[in-house]
XYZ file of C-alpha atoms in Angstrom:
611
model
C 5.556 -22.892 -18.244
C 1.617 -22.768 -17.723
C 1.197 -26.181 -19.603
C -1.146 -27.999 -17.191
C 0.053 -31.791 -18.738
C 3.352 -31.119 -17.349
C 3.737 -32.102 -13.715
C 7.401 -32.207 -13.260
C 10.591 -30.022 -14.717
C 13.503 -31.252 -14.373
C 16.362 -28.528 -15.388
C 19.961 -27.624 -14.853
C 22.193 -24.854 -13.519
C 20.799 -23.014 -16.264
C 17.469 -22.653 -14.661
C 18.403 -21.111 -11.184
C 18.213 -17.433 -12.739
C 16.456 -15.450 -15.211
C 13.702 -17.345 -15.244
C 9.799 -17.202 -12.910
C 8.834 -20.736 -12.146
C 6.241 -19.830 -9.916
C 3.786 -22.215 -11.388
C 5.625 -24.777 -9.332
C 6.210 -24.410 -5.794
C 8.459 -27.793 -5.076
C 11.982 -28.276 -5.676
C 13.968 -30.936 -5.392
C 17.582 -30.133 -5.552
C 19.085 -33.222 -6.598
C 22.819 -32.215 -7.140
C 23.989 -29.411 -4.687
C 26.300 -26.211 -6.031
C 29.297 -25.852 -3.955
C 28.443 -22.156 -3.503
C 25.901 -22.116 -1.541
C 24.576 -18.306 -3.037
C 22.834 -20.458 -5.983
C 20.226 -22.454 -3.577
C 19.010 -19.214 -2.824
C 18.686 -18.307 -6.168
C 17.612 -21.456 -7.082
C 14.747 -21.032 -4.688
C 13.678 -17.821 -6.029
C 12.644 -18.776 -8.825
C 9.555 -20.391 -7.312
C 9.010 -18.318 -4.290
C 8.014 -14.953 -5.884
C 5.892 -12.371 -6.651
C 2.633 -14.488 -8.474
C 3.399 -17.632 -6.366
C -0.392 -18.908 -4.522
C 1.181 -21.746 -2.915
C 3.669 -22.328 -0.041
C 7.280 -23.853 -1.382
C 8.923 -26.626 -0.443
C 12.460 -27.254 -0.813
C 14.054 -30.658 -0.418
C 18.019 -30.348 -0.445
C 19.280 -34.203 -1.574
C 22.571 -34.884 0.209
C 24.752 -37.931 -0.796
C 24.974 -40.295 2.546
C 28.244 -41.501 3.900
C 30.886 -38.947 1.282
C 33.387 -36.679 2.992
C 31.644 -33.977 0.991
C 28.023 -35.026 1.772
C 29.211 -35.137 5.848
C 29.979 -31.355 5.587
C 26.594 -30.482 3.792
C 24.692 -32.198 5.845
C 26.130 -30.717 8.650
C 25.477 -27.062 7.359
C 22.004 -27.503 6.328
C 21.324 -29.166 9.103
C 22.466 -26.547 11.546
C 21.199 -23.841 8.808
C 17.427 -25.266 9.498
C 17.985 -24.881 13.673
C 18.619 -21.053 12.867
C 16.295 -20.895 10.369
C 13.612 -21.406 13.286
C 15.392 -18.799 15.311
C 15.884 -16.634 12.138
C 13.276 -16.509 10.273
C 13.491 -17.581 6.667
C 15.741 -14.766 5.583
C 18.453 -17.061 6.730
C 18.450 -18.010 3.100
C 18.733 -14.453 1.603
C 22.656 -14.026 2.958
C 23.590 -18.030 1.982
C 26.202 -16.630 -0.439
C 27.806 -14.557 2.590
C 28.451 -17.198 4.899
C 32.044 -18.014 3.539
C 33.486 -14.934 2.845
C 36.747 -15.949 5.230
C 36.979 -19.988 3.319
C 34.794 -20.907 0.483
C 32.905 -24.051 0.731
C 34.321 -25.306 -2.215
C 38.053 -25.311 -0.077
C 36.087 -26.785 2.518
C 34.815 -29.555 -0.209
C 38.562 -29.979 -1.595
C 39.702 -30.599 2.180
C 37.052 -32.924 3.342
C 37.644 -35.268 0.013
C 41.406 -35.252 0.084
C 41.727 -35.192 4.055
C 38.443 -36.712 5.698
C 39.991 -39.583 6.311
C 42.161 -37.950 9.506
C 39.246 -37.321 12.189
C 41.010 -33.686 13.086
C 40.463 -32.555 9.903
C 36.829 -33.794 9.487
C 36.625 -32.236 12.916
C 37.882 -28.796 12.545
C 35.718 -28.748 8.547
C 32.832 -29.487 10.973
C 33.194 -26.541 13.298
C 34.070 -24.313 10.321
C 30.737 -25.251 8.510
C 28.504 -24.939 11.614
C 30.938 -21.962 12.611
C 29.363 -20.133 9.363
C 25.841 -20.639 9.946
C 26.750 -19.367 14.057
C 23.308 -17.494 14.598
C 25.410 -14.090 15.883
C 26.884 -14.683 12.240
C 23.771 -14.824 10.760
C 22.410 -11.859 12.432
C 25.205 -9.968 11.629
C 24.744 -10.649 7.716
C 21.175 -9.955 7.925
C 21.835 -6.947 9.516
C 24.318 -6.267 6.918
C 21.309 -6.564 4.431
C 18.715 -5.300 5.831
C 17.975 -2.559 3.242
C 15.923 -0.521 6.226
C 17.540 -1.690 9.085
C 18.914 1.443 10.391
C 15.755 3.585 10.706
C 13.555 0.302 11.650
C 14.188 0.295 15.783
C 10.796 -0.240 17.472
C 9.512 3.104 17.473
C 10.049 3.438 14.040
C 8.375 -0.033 13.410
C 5.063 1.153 15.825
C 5.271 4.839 13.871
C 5.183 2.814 10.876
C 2.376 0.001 11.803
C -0.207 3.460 13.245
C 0.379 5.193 10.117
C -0.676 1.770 8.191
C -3.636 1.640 10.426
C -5.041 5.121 9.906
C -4.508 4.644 6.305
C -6.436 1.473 6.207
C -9.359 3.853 7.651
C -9.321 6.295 4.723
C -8.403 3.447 2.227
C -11.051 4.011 -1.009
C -10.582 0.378 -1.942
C -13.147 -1.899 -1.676
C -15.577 0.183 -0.846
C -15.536 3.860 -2.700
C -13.980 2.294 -5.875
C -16.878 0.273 -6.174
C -19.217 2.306 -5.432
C -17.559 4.973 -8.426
C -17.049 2.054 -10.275
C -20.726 0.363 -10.589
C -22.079 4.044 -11.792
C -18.838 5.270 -13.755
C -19.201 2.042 -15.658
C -22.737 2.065 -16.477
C -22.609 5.711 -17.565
C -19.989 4.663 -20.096
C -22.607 2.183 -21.364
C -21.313 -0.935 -19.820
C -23.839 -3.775 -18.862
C -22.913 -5.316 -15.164
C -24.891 -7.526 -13.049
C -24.821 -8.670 -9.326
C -24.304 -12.090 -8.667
C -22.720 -13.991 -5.202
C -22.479 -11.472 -2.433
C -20.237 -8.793 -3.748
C -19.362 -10.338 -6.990
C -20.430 -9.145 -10.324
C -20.547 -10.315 -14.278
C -19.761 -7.859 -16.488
C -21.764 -9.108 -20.142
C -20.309 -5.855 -21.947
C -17.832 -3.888 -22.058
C -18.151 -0.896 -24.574
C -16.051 -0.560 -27.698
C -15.033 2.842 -26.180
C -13.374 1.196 -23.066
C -11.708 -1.372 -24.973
C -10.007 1.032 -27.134
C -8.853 3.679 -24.370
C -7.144 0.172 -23.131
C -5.745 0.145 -26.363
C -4.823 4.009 -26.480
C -2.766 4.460 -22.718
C -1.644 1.009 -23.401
C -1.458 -0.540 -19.535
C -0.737 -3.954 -18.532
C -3.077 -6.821 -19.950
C -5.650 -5.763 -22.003
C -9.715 -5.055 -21.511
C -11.806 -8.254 -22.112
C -15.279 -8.096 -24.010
C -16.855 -9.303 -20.929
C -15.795 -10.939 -17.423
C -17.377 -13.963 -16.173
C -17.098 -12.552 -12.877
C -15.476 -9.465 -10.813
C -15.161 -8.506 -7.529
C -13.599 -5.610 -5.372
C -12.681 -7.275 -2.171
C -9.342 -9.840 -2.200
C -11.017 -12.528 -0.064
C -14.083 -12.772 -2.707
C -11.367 -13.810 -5.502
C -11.126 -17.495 -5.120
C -14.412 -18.040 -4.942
C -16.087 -20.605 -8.428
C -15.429 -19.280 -10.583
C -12.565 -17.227 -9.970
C -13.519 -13.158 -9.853
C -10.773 -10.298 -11.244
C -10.350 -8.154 -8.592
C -10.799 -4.739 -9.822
C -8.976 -2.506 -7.924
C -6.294 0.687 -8.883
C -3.726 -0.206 -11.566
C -6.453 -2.751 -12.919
C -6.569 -2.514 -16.767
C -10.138 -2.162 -16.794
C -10.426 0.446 -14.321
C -7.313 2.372 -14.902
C -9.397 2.521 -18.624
C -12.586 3.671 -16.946
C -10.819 6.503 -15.248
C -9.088 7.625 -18.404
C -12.473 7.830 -19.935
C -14.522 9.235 -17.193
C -11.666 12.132 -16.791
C -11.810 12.886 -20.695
C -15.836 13.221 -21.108
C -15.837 14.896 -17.685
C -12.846 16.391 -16.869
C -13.940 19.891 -17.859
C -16.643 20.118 -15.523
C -13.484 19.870 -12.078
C -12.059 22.986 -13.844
C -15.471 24.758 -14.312
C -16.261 24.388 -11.095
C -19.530 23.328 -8.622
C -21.652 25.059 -5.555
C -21.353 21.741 -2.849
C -22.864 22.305 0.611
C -21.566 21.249 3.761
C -24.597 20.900 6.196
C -21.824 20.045 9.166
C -20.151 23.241 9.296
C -22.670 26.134 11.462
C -20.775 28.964 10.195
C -22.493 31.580 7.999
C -19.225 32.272 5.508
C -18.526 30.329 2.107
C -15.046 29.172 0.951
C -13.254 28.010 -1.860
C -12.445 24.572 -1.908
C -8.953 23.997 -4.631
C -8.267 20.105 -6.201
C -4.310 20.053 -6.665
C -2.655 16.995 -8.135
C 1.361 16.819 -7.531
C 3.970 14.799 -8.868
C 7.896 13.734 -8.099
C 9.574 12.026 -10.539
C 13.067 10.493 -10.751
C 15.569 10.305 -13.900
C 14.047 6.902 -15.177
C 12.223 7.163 -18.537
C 8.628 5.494 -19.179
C 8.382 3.294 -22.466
C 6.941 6.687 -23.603
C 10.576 8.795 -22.515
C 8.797 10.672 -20.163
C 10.055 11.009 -16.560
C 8.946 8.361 -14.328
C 6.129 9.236 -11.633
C 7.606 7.840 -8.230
C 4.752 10.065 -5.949
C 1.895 11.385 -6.711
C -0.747 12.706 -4.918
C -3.825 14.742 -4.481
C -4.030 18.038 -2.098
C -7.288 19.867 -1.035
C -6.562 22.909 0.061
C -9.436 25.642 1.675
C -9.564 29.469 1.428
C -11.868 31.433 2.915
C -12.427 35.741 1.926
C -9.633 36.240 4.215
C -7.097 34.458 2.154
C -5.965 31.918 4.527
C -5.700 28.734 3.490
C -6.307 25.466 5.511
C -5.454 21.691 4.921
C -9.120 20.287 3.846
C -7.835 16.672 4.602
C -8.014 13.551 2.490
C -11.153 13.363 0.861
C -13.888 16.195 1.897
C -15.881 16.567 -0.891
C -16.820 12.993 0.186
C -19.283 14.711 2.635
C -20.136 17.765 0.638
C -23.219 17.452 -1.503
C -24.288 19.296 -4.801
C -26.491 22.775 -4.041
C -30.057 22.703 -4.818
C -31.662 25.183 -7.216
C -33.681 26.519 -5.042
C -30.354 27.084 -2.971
C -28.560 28.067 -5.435
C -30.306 30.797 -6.450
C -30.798 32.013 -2.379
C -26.649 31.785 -2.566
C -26.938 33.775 -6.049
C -24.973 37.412 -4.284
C -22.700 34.984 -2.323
C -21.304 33.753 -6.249
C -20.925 37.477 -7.142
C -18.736 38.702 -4.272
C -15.540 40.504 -5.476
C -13.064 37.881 -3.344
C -14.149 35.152 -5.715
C -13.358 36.831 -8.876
C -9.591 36.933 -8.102
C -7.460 34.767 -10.191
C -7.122 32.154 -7.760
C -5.194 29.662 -9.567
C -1.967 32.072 -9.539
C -2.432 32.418 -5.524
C -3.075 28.533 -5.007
C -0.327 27.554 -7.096
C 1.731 29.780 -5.193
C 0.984 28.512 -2.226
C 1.427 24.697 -3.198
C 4.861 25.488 -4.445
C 6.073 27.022 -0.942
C 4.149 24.635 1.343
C 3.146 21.550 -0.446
C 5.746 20.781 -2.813
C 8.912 20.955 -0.518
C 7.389 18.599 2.059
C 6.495 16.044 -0.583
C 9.287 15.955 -2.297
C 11.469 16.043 1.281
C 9.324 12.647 1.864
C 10.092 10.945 -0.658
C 14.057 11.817 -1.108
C 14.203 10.850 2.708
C 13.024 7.650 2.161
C 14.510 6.552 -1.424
C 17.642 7.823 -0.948
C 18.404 5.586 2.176
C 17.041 2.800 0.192
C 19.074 3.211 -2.795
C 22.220 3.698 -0.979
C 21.388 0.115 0.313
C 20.387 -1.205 -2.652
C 23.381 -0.268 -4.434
C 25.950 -1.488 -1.505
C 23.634 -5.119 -2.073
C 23.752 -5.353 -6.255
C 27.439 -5.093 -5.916
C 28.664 -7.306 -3.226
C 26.365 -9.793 -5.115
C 26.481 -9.295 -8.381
C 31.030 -8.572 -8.067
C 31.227 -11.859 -6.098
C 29.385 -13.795 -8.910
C 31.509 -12.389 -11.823
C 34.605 -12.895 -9.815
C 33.351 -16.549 -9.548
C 32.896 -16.889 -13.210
C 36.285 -15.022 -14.498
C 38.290 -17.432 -12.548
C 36.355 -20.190 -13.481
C 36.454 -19.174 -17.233
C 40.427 -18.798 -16.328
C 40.278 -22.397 -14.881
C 38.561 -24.373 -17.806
C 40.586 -21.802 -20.306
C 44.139 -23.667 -18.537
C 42.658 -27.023 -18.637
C 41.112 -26.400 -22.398
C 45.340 -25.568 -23.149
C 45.824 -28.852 -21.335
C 44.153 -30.674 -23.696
C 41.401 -31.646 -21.062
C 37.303 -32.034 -21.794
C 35.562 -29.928 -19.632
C 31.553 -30.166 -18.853
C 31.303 -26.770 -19.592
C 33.217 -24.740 -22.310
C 35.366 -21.084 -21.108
C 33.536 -19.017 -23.281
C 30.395 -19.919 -21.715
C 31.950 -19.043 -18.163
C 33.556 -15.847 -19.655
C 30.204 -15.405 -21.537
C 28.545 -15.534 -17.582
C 30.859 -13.593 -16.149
C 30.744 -10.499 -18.709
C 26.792 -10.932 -19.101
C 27.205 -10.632 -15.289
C 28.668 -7.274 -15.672
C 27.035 -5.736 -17.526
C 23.673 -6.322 -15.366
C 25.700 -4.709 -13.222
C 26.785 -1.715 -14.877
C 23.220 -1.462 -16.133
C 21.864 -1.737 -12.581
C 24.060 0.644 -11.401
C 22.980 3.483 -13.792
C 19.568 3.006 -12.760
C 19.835 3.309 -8.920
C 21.929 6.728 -10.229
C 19.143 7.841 -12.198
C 16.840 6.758 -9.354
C 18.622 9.056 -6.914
C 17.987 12.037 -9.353
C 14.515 13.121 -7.544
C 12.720 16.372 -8.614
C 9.229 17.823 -8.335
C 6.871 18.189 -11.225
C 5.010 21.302 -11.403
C 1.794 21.293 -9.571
C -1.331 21.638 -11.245
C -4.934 23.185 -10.208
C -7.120 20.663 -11.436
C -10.398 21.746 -10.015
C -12.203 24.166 -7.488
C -15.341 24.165 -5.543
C -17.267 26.776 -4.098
C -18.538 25.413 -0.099
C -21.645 26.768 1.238
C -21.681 25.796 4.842
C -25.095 24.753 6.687
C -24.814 27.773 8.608
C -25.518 30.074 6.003
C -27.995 28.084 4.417
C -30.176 28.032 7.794
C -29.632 31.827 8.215
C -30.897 32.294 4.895
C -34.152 30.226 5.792
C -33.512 26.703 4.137
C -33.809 23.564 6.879
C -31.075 21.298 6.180
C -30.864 17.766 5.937
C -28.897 16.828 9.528
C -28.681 18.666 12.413
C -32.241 20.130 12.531
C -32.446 18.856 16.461
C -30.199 21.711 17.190
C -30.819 24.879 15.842
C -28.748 26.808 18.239
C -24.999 26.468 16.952
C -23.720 27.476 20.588
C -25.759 24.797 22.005
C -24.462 22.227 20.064
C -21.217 22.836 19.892
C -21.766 22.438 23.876
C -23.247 19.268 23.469
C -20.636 18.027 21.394
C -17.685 19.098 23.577
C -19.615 17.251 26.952
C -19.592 14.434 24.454
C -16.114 14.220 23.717
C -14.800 14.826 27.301
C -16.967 11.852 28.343
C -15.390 9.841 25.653
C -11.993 10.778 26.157
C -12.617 9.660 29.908
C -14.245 6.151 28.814
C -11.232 5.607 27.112
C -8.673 6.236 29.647
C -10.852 4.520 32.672
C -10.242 1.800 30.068
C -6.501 1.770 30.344
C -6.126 3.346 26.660
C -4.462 6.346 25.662
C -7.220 8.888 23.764
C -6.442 11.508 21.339
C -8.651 14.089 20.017
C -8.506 14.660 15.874
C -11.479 15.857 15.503
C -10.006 18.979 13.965
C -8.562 16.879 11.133
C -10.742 17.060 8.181
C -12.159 13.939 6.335
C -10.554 11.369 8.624
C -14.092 9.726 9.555
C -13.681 9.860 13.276
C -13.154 11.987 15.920
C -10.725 10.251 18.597
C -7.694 8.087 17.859
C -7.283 5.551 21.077
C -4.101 3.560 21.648
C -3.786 0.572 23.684
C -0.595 0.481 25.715
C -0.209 -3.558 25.515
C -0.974 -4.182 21.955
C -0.132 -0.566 19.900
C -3.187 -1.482 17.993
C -5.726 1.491 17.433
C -9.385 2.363 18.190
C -11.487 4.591 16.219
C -14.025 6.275 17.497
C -16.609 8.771 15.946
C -18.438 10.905 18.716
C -22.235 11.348 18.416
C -23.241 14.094 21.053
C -27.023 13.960 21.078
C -29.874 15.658 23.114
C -32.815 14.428 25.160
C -35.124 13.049 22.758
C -33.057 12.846 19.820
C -34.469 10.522 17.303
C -31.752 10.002 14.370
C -27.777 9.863 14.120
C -26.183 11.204 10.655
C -22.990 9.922 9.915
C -20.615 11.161 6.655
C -19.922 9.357 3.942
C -16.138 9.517 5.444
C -17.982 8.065 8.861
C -19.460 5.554 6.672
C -16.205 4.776 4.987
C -14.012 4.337 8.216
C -16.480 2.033 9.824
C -16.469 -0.261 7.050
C -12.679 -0.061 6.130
C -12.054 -0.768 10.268
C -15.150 -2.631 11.388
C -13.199 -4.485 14.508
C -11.648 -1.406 15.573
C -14.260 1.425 14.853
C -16.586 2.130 17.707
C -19.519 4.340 17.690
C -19.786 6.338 20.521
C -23.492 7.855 21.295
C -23.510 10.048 24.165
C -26.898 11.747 25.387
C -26.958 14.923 26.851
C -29.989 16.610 28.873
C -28.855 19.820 30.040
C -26.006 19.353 32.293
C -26.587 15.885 32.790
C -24.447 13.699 30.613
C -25.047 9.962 30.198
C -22.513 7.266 30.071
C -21.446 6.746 26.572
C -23.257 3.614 24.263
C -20.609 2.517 22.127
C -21.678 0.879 19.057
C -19.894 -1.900 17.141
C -19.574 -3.911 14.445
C -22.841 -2.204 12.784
C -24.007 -3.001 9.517
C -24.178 0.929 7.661
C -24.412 -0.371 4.909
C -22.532 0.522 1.562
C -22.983 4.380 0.441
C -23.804 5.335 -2.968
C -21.237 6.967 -4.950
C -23.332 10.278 -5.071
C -24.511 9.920 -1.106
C -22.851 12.451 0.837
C -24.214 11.098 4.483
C -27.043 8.759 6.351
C -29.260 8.681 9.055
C -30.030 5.836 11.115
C -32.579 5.410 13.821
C -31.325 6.023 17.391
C -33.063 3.350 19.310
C -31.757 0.881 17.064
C -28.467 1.936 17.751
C -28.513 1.829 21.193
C -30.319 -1.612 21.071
C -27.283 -2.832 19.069
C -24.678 -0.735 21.532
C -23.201 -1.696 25.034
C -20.730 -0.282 27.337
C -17.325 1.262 26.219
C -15.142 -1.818 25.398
């Protein structure tokens, strides 16, 4: 099918399943079935998963027949809904006469279409099925998430999309890992067009990992060109968009995690220079999966969830949700600070076995949530799915055993027949056993279970605080050394925020005590639902600089229209209107850069009013 000489395929019955014609994306149906289930099916397979175009479908009705009068009708009133509808109109076509089939409708319009009652009444039975309340009702029917989709559930659903597109690591983080993962590994790759690369080698080692975990295509020698962001793909010439599940970086992982995997379990000193306390904690990496009953190519259990945890415990033993990603800010200890932290590595509490206690703890708290998640929302989903493969895939054998039992009679008769009974009874039990087969999957889908979870690294965090008690001048945050002080300035900050934002008819809500989400308010307009980020600078007279995290960085980039960064100057007890900053260039981080400073001035030169 991806012979560029041919232009046209023309194809029977034969081709309206089972097959992905996505290279095309018009179809001409030239001779229409009289169940009306197979133009969807038809249709599908050119409008799928692959297809770049938009598809076209042209529906050839013979003019003046009794038959071609009622299709014409139908299709005709099927595109009026269609605009009211939506185009998944089309997915319930095979629904519409569950009462009459269209083929009795066929049968009555050729034998009786002469008698204008008849023609009438076939009419108002074929517009009758495509009645838009009928419609609805069918897509209800189908709608595999309809009953947990009313419009708070849909707004729940779009916020929780839009703070994940904050924290998203792709484009940005997996390049950044990417560009100096790949290069360590001995690979050779060049910048070309704004953020698009040419990789000239790839290293024998890469190529056979590829080879080894065995995932999707397989790793090239080189790429003419790659990128990281979607809208830099169809660019001359066409980029590979590395991204996760990418055979190139899924191998690059693999590789990275066996030459350096050790070094997560042995452990690091990282400093945060944000936090002012004086105390060190432990900082755990746990991985956790949930599997179903489905078997890999490999017979292990299929991974349906999995996800990474990073938990916090200080001396005291209580442990704390780190967030998403909070080594992102954390930076590697000095030696100089290492060895002024040297008594704080030899303190009894850290020589506990700690992987017991944390795997403890992930079994009671993190497991059961996660795997409540995920049976919450598959099971509901399967239950649909299941209740859909069978009224579809029963109504299409029943279709074929009584046609097989049709051409079988006529066959007896002594009749010729188009199409022989054994290939309709062929159809029909083919039929079922896709759905006996289908059917034993969803089963073994609905078998969900937790892995165990596994420790896969630890950290040990040396706040600022301690570091600055001990002597050492830190990085950011050197304007205030008085950790009262600026936790006053910050909180003046944020209340002046909070108020910008509801003078501005939003609705403000403070997260700053959410780790490693990149910004400290979440603002919600009442009109539109849509979101506003915005990271709080408080800052003193005569403040020069503004540090922002990597995580800052990160969320500013992933959600440039919606990220605002809000500078607020404080001098005493006078507190200035806020300067919110947007659509700032901060550039890209390194993969090693834990945080940046940028020149005040030039940020309020570039800021305005809160908008």
């Amino acid at each position: 099918m991806n012979d560029p000489e041919v232009l046209v395929l023309v194809a029977n019955d034969a081709a309206g399943e089972g097959v992905n014609l996505q290279r095309a994306h018009l179809m001409v149906n030239y001779d229409l079935p009289w169940n009306p289930n197979r133009l969807e099916q038809r249709f599908g397979r050119i409008h799928r998963i692959g297809q770049r175009e938009v598809c076209h479908l042209w529906n050839l009705v013979a003019k003046d027949t009794r038959e071609g009068d009622v299709y014409f009708k139908l299709l005709k009133k099927l595109e009026v809904e269609r605009e009211a509808l939506g185009d998944k109109v089309f997915d319930v076509l095979g629904r519409l006469f569950d009462q009459k089939a269209l083929r009795e409708l066929f049968m009555e319009a050729i034998r009786y279409g002469n008698d204008p009652e008849v023609r009438a009444r076939l009419e108002r039975e074929a517009e009758g099925a495509v009645d838009r309340q009928h419609l609805q009702r069918l897509l209800d029917e189908r709608a595999l998430v309809h009953d947990s989709m009313d419009v708070s559930r849909v707004q729940a659903i779009r916020e929780a999309m839009e703070r994940a597109h904050a924290r998203r690591l792709q484009p940005h983080f997996i390049q950044a890992f990417f560009l100096d993962a790949f290069r360590r590994l001995g690979g050779k790759i060049h910048r070309r067009e704004e953020g698009r690369f040419e990789i000239s080698h790839v290293p024998v080692a890469l190529r056979r990992r590829d080879r080894h975990i065995g995932l999707g295509a397989p790793v090239l020698e080189r790429y003419e060109r790659v990128c990281f962001e979607k809208d830099k793909v169809d660019r001359q010439p066409r980029a590979e968009l590395v991204c996760p599940g990418h055979p190139l970086l899924s191998a690059t992982i693999d590789l990275v995690l066996e030459r350096y995997g050790h070094v997560l379990k042995r452990g690091s000193v990282l400093v945060d220079e944000a936090d002012p306390k004086d105390t060190p904690r432990l900082l755990f990496y746990l991985e956790h999966s949930v599997h179903d009953g489905r078997r890999t190519r490999t017979g292990e259990l299929l991974t349906i969830s999995k996800r990474m945890h990073f938990v916090e415990v200080g001396p005291d033993g209580e442990y704390q949700d780190a967030g998403a990603a909070p080594y992102l800010d954390y930076r590697p200890a000095t030696d100089e600070e290492r060895a002024l932290v040297e008594q704080e590595l030899d303190a009894a509490w850290l020589h506990k076995d700690w992987d017991d206690e944390v795997m403890g703890f992930a079994i009671t708290k993190i497991v059961p949530r996660h795997v409540e998640e995920v049976r919450a929302r598959r099971l509901a989903q399967i239950e649909k799915t299941e209740r859909e493969v069978k009224a579809r895939l029963t109504k299409e054998i029943a279709y074929w055993d009584r046609r097989a039992q049709d051409l079988k009679e006529k066959e007896r008769a002594g009749k010729r027949t188009r199409l022989p009974a054994q290939v309709a009874q062929e159809r029909a039990d083919s039929l079922a056993d896709r759905l006996k087969a289908r059917l034993e999957a969803l089963e073994a889908e609905r078998h969900i279970m937790p892995a165990p979870p596994r420790v896969t690294g630890g950290s040990l965090i040396v706040p600022g605080g301690l570091l600055r008690k001990l002597g050492v001048r830190t990085a950011s945050l050197a304007e205030v050394a008085d950790a009262a002080e600026r936790q006053r300035v910050e909180r003046l900050a944020m209340e002046a925020v909070m108020a910008a934002e509801r003078a501005l008819g939003r609705t403000p809500r403070d997260v700053s005590a959410e780790r490693g989400l990149g910004y400290d308010i979440e603002s919600k307009d009442p009109e539109s639902g849509e979101l506003v980020f915005i990271e709080v600078k408080g800052r003193q007279a005569g403040a020069s600089t503004v540090t922002l995290t990597k995580n800052e960085i990160l969320a500013a980039l992933n959600t440039a229209e919606r990220f605002r960064l809000a500078i607020v100057e404080v001098d005493g007890d006078t507190v200035k209107e806020p300067i919110y900053v947007r659509g700032f260039d901060f550039g890209q981080p390194g993969f090693a850069q834990t945080s940046a400073n940028f020149d005040l001035a030039t940020l309020r030169k570039h800021g305005g009013q809160p908008a």
